[in-house]
Coordinates of C-alpha atoms (C1' of nucleotides) in Angstrom, one line a residue:
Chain T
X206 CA -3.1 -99.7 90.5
X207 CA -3.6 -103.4 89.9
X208 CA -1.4 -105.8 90.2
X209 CA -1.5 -107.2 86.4
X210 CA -1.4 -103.5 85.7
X211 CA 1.9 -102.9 87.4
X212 CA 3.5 -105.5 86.4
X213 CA 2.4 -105.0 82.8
X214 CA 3.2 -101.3 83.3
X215 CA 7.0 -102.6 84.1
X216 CA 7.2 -104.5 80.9
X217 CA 5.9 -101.4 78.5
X218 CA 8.5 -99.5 80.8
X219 CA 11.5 -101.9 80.1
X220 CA 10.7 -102.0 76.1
X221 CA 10.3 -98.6 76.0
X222 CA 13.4 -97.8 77.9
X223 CA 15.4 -100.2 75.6
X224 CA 14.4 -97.2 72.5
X225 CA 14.7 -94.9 74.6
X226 CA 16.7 -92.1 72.9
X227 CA 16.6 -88.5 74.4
X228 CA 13.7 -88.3 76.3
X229 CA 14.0 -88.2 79.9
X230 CA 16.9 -89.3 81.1
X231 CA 19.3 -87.2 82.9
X232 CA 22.7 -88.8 82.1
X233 CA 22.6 -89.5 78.8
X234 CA 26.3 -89.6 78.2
X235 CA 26.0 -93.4 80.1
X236 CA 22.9 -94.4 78.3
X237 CA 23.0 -93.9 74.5
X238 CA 20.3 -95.8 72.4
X239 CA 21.8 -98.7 70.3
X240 CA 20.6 -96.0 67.2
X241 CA 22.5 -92.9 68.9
X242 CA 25.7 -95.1 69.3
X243 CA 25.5 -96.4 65.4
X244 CA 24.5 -92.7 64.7
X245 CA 27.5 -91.3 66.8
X246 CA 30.0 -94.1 64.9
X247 CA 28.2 -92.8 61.4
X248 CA 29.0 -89.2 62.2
X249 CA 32.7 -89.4 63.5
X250 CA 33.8 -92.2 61.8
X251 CA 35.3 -94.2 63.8
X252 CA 34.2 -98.5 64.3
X253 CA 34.1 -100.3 67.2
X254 CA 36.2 -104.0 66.4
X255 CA 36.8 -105.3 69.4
X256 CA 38.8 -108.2 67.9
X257 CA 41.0 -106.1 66.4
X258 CA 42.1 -104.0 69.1
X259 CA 45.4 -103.1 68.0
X260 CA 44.3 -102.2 64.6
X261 CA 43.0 -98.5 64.7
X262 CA 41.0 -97.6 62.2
X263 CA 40.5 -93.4 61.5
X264 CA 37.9 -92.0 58.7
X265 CA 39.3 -89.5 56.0
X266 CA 36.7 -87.2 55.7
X267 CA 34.0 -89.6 54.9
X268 CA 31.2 -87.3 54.2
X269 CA 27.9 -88.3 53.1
X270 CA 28.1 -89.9 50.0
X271 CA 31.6 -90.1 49.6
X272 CA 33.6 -92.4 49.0
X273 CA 34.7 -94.4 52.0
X274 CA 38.5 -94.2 51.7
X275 CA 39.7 -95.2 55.2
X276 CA 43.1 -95.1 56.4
X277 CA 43.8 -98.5 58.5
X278 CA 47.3 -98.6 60.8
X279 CA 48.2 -101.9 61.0
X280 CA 49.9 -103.4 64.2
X281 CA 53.3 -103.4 62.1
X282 CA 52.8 -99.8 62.1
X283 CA 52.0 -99.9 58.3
X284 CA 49.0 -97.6 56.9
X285 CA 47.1 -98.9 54.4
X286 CA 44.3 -96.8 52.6
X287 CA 41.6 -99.3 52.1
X288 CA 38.5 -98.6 49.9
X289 CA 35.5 -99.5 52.8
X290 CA 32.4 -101.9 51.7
X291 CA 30.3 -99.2 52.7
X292 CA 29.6 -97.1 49.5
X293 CA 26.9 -95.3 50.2
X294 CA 27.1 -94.9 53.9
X295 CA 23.1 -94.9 55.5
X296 CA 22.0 -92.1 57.7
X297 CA 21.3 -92.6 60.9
X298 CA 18.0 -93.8 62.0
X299 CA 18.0 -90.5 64.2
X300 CA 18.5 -87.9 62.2
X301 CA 17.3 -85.1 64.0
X302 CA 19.4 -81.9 64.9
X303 CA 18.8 -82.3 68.5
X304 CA 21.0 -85.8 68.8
X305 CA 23.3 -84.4 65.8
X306 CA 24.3 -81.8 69.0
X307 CA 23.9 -84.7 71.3
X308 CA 26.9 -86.5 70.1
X309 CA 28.8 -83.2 68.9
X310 CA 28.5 -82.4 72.8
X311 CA 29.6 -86.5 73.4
X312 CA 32.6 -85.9 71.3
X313 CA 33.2 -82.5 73.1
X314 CA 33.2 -84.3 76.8
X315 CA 36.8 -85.8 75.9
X316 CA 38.1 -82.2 75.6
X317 CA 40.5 -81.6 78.6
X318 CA 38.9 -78.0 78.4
X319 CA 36.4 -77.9 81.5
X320 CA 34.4 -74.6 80.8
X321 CA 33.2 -76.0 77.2
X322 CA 32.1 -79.3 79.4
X323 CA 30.4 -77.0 81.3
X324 CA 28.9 -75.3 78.2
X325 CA 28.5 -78.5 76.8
X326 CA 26.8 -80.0 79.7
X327 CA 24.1 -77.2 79.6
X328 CA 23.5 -77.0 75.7
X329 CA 23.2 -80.8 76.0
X330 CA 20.9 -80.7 79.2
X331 CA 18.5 -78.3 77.2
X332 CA 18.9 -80.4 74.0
X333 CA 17.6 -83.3 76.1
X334 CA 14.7 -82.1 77.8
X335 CA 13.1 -81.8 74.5
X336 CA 11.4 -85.2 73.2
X337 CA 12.2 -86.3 69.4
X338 CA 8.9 -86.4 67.6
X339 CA 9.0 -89.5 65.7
X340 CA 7.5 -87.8 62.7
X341 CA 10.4 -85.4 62.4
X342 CA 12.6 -88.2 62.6
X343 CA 11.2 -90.7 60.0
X344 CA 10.9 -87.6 57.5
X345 CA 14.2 -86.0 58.1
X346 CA 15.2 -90.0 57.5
X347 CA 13.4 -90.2 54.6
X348 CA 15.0 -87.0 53.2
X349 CA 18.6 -88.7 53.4
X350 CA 17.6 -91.9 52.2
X351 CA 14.9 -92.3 49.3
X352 CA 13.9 -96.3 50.3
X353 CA 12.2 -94.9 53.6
X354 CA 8.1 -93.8 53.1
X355 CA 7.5 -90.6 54.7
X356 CA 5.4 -90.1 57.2
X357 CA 2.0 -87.9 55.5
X358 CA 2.0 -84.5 57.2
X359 CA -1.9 -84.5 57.5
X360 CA -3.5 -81.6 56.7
X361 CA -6.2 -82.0 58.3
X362 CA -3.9 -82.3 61.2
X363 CA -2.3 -79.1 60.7
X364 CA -5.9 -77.2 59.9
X365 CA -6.7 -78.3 63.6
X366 CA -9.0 -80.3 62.8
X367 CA -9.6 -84.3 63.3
X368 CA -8.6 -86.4 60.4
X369 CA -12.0 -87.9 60.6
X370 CA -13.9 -85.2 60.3
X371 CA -11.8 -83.0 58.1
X372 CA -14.4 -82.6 55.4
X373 CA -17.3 -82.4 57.4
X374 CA -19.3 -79.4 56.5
X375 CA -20.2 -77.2 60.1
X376 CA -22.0 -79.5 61.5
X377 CA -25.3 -78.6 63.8
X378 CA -24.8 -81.6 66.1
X379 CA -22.4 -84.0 66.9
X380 CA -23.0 -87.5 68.8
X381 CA -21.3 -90.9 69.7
X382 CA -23.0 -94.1 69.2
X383 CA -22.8 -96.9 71.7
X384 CA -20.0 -98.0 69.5
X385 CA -17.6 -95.0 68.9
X386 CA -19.0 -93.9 66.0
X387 CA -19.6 -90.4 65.8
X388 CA -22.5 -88.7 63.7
X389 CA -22.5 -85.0 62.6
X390 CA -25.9 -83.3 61.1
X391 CA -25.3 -80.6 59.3
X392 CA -27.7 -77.9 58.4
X393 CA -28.6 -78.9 54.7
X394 CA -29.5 -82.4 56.0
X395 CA -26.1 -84.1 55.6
X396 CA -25.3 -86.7 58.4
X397 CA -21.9 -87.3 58.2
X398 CA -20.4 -90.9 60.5
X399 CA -16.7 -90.5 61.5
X400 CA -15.3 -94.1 62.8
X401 CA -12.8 -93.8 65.3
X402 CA -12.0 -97.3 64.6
X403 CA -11.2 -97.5 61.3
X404 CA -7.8 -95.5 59.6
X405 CA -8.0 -91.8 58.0
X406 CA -10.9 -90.7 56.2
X407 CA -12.2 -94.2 55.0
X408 CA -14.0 -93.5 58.4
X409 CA -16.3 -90.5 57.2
X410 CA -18.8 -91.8 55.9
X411 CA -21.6 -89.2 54.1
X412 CA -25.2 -89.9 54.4
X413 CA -28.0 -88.5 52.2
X414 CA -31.4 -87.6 54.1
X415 CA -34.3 -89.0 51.5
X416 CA -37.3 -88.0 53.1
X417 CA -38.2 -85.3 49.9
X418 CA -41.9 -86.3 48.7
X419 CA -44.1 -87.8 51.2
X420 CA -42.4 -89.8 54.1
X421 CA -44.5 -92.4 56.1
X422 CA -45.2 -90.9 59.3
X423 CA -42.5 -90.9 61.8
X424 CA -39.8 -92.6 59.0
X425 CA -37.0 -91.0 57.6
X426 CA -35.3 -93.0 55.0
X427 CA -31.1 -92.4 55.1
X428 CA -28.9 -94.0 52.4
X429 CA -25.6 -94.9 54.0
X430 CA -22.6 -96.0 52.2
X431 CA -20.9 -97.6 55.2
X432 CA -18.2 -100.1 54.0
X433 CA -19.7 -102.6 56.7
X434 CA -22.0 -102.9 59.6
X435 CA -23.1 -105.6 62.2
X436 CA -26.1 -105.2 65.1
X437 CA -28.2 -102.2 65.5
X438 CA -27.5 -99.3 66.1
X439 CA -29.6 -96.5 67.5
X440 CA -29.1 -92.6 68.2
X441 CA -30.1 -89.6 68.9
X442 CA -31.1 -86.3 66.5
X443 CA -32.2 -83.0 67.4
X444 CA -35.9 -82.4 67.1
X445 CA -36.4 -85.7 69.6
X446 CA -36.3 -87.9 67.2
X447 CA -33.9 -91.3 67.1
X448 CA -32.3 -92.4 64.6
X449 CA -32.0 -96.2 64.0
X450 CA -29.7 -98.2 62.4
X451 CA -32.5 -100.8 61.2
X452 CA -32.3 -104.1 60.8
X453 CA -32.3 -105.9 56.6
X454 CA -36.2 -106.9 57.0
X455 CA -37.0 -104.0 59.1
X456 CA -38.1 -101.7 55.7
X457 CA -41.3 -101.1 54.0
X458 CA -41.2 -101.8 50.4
X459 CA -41.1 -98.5 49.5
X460 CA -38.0 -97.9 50.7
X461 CA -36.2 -100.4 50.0
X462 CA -35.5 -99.0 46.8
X463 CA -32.9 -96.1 48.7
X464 CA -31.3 -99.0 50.6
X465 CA -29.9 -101.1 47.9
X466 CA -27.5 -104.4 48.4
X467 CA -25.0 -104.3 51.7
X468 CA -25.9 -101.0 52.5
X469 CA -27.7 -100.6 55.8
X470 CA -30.5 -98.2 56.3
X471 CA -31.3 -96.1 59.1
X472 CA -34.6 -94.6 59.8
X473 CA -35.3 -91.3 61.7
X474 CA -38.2 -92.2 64.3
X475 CA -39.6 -90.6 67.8
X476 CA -37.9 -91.9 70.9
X477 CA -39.6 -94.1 72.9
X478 CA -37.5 -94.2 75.5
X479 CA -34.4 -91.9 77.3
X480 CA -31.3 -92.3 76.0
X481 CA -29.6 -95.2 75.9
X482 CA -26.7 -96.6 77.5
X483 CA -23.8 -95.0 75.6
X484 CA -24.9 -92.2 73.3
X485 CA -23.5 -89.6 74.5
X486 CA -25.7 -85.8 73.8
X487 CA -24.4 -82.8 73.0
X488 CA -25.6 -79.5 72.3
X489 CA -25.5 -77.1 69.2
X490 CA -23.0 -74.7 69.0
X491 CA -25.1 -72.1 68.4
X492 CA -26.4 -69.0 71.4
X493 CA -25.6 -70.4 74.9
X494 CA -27.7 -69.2 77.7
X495 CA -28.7 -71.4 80.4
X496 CA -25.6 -72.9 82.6
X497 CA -26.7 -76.4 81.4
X498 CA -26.3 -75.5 77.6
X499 CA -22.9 -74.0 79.1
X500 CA -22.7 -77.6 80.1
X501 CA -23.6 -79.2 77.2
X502 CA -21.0 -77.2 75.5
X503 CA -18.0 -77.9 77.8
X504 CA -19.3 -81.8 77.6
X505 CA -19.2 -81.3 73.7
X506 CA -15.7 -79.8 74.0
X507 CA -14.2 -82.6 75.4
X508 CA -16.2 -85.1 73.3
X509 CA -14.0 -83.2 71.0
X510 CA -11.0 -83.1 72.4
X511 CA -10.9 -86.5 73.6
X512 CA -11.8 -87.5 70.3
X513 CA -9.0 -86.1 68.5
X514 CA -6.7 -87.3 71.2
X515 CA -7.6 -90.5 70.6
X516 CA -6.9 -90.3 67.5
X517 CA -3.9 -88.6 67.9
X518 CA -2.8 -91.5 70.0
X519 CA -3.5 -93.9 67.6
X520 CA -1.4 -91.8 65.0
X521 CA 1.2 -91.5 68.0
X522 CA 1.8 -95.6 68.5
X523 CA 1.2 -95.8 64.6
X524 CA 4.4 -94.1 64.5
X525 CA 6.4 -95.3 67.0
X526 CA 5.9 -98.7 65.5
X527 CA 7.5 -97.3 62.3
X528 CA 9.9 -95.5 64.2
X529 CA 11.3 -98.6 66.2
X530 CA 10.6 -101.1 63.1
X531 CA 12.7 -98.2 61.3
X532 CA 15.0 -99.0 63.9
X533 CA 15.5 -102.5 64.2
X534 CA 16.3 -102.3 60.2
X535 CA 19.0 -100.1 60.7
X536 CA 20.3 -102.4 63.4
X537 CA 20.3 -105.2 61.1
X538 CA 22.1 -102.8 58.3
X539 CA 25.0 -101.9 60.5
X540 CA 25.4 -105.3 62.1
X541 CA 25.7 -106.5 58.7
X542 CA 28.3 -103.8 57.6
X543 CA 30.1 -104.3 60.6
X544 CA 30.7 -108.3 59.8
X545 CA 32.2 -107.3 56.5
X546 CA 34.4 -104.3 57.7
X547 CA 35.7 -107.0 60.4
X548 CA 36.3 -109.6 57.4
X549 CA 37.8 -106.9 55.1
X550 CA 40.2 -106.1 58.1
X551 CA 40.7 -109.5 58.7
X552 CA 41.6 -109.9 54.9
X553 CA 44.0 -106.9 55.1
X554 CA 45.6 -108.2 57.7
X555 CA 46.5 -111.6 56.0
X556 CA 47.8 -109.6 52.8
X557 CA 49.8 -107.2 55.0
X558 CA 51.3 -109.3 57.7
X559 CA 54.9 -110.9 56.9
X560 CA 54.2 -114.8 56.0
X561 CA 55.5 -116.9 58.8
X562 CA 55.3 -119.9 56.5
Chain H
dG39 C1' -11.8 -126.2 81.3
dT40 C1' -9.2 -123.1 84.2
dT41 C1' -5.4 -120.3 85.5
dC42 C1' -1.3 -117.8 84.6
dC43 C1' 1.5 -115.2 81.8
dA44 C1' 3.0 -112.4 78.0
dC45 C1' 1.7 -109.4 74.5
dC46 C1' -1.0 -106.1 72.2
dA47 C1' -4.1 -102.3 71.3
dC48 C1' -6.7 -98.9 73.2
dG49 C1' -8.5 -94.7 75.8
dT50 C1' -7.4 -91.2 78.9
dC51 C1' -4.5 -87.8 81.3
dA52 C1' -0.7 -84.7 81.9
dG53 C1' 2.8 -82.2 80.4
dA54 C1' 6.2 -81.2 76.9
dA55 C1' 6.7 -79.5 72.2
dC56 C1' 5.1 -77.0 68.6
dT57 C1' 2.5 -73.3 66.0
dC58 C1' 0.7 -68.9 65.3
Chain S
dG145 C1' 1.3 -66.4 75.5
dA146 C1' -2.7 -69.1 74.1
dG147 C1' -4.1 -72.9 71.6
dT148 C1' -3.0 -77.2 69.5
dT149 C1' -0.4 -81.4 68.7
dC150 C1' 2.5 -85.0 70.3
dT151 C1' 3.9 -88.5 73.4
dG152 C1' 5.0 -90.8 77.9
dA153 C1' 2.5 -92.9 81.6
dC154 C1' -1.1 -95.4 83.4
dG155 C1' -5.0 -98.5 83.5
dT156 C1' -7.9 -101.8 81.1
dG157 C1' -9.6 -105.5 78.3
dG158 C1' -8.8 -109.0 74.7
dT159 C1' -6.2 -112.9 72.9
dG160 C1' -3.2 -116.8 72.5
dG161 C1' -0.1 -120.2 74.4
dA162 C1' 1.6 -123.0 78.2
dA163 C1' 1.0 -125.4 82.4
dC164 C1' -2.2 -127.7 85.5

DNA sequence: GTTCCACCACGTCAGAACTC
DNA sequence: GAGTTCTGACGTGGTGGAAC
């Protein structure tokens, strides 16, 4: 490992560990997240004023959406019911079951009773080895409080297949550009470009195959809709032919018709050369004999694969981002709640202490 | 202009989590 | 239990700002 790559690999490590929630992490009863602490105060009722130290504070069945009637004990030993700021009391960022058990299993540790810490400490142990999926979190969110989006459960995703891709008829072939882009052919002619770069389907883009009538020799005209495109760009069909992203002056006359305004226009021609640097073959998924179609076919596979990971990892960060922004929000919300439950106890406490004036 | 640093986004791998 | 999806970890490259 490098030595920029360490040290950047220490920074990711501190940020992440500073969201870190139930991931890996063997004592989690030390190290709750700032969002599992306001989540455990949420659940149990109970605020944290260190100020007010000698002023307890106990919730009064303060469910969800109730009103928050709490009971305050004053330091002259009075109790006053007090109608809380918080009317519509937020949901926890984390939502999920697991940390709901998380801090029931918390609460449970300060039981005197030793075998249910025991229990405890293996339900919890088994809760924890299990990673939240930020997805399930920001949706169960989002089913408590209506403000937050949810997160689109892509169906594509769930058909197993790439979001890029997910209309794609069966295609015959399947290759990567220099660039990333990847081109299916399908059997009626279709070519079908899937940009890893861009978001969801806005990078499948359908191409037409024009070459009904009487092509030129060696020219295939192909309409393509892409949204944009800079430099050339050249690859591979079956049949040994090449297909060539070409450039605006590059057309005979009679075709410039098919490639009208900002569209680009790519033209089907024999190779001249090997392949270039970057396009990556594969094979058709059809009969495999030969151990170098068996090749081609693992190589294809993990074209695949790795393509949908990477997309997957984009999807993955996507989320987290929401997740921690989704976070620092709720951070703000509760610092802000707790400034007013510490004013309204300070106000309290002026109307119920004796005057000393 | 160059170097250093911090930050970000990305691709890939491995393994956990999930689905069927 | 196999296959798929999700996510932490790791390494890399790009970019912008500060210091020289």
């Amino acid at each position: 490992m490098s030595k920029c790559g360490r040290k950047k690999y220490m920074r990711t490590n501190v940020r992440q560990m500073t969201m870190e929630t139930v991931e890996s992490q063997q004592d989690r009863s030390v190290t709750h997240s700032v969002a599992e602490r306001s989540s455990a105060h949420m659940q149990t009722g109970q605020i944290s004023v260190p100020t007010l130290a000698q002023v307890s504070v106990a919730g009064s069945g303060t469910g969800r959406g109730s009103p928050a009637v709490t009971l305050v004990q004053l330091p002259s030993g009075q109790t006053v019911q007090v109608q809380g700021v918080i009317q519509t009391p937020h949901p926890s960022v984390i939502q999920s079951p697991q940390i709901q058990t998380v801090q029931v299993a918390t609460i449970a540790e300060t039981d005197d009773s030793a075998e249910s810490e025991v229990i405890d400490s293996h339900k919890r142990r088994e809760i924890l080895s299990r990673r939240p999926s930020y997805r399930k979190i920001l949706n169960e969110l989002s089913s408590d409080v209506p403000g937050i989006p949810k997160i689109e459960e892509e169906k594509s995703e769930e058909e197993g297949t790439p979001p890029n891709i997910a209309t794609m008829a069966v295609p015959t072939s399947i290759y990567q550009t220099s660039t990333g882009q990847y081109i299916a052919i399908a059997q009626g002619g279709t070519i079908q470009i899937s940009n890893p770069g861009s978001d969801g389907v806005q990078g499948l883009q359908a191409l037409t195959m024009t070459n009904s009538g009487a092509p030129p020799p060696g020219a295939t005209i192909v309409q393509y809709a892409a949204q944009s495109a800079d430099g050339t760009q050249q690859f591979f069909v079956p049949g040994s032919q090449v297909v060539v992203q070409d450039e605006e002056t590059d057309l005979a006359p009679s075709h410039m018709a098919a490639a009208t305004g900002d569209m680009p226009t790519y033209q089907i021609r024999a190779p001249t050369t090997a392949l270039p640097q970057g396009v990556v073959m594969a094979a058709s998924p059809g009969s495999l004999h030969s151990p170098q179609q068996l090749a081609e076919e693992a190589t294809r596979k993990r074209e695949l694969r790795l393509m949908k990971n990477r997309e997957a990892a984009k999807e993955c960060r996507r989320r987290k981002k929401e997740y921690v922004k989704c976070l620092e929000s709720r951070v703000a919300v509760l610092e802000v709640q707790n400034k007013k439950l510490i004013e309204e106890l300070e106000t309290l406490k002026d109307i119920c202490s004796p005057k000393t004036d």
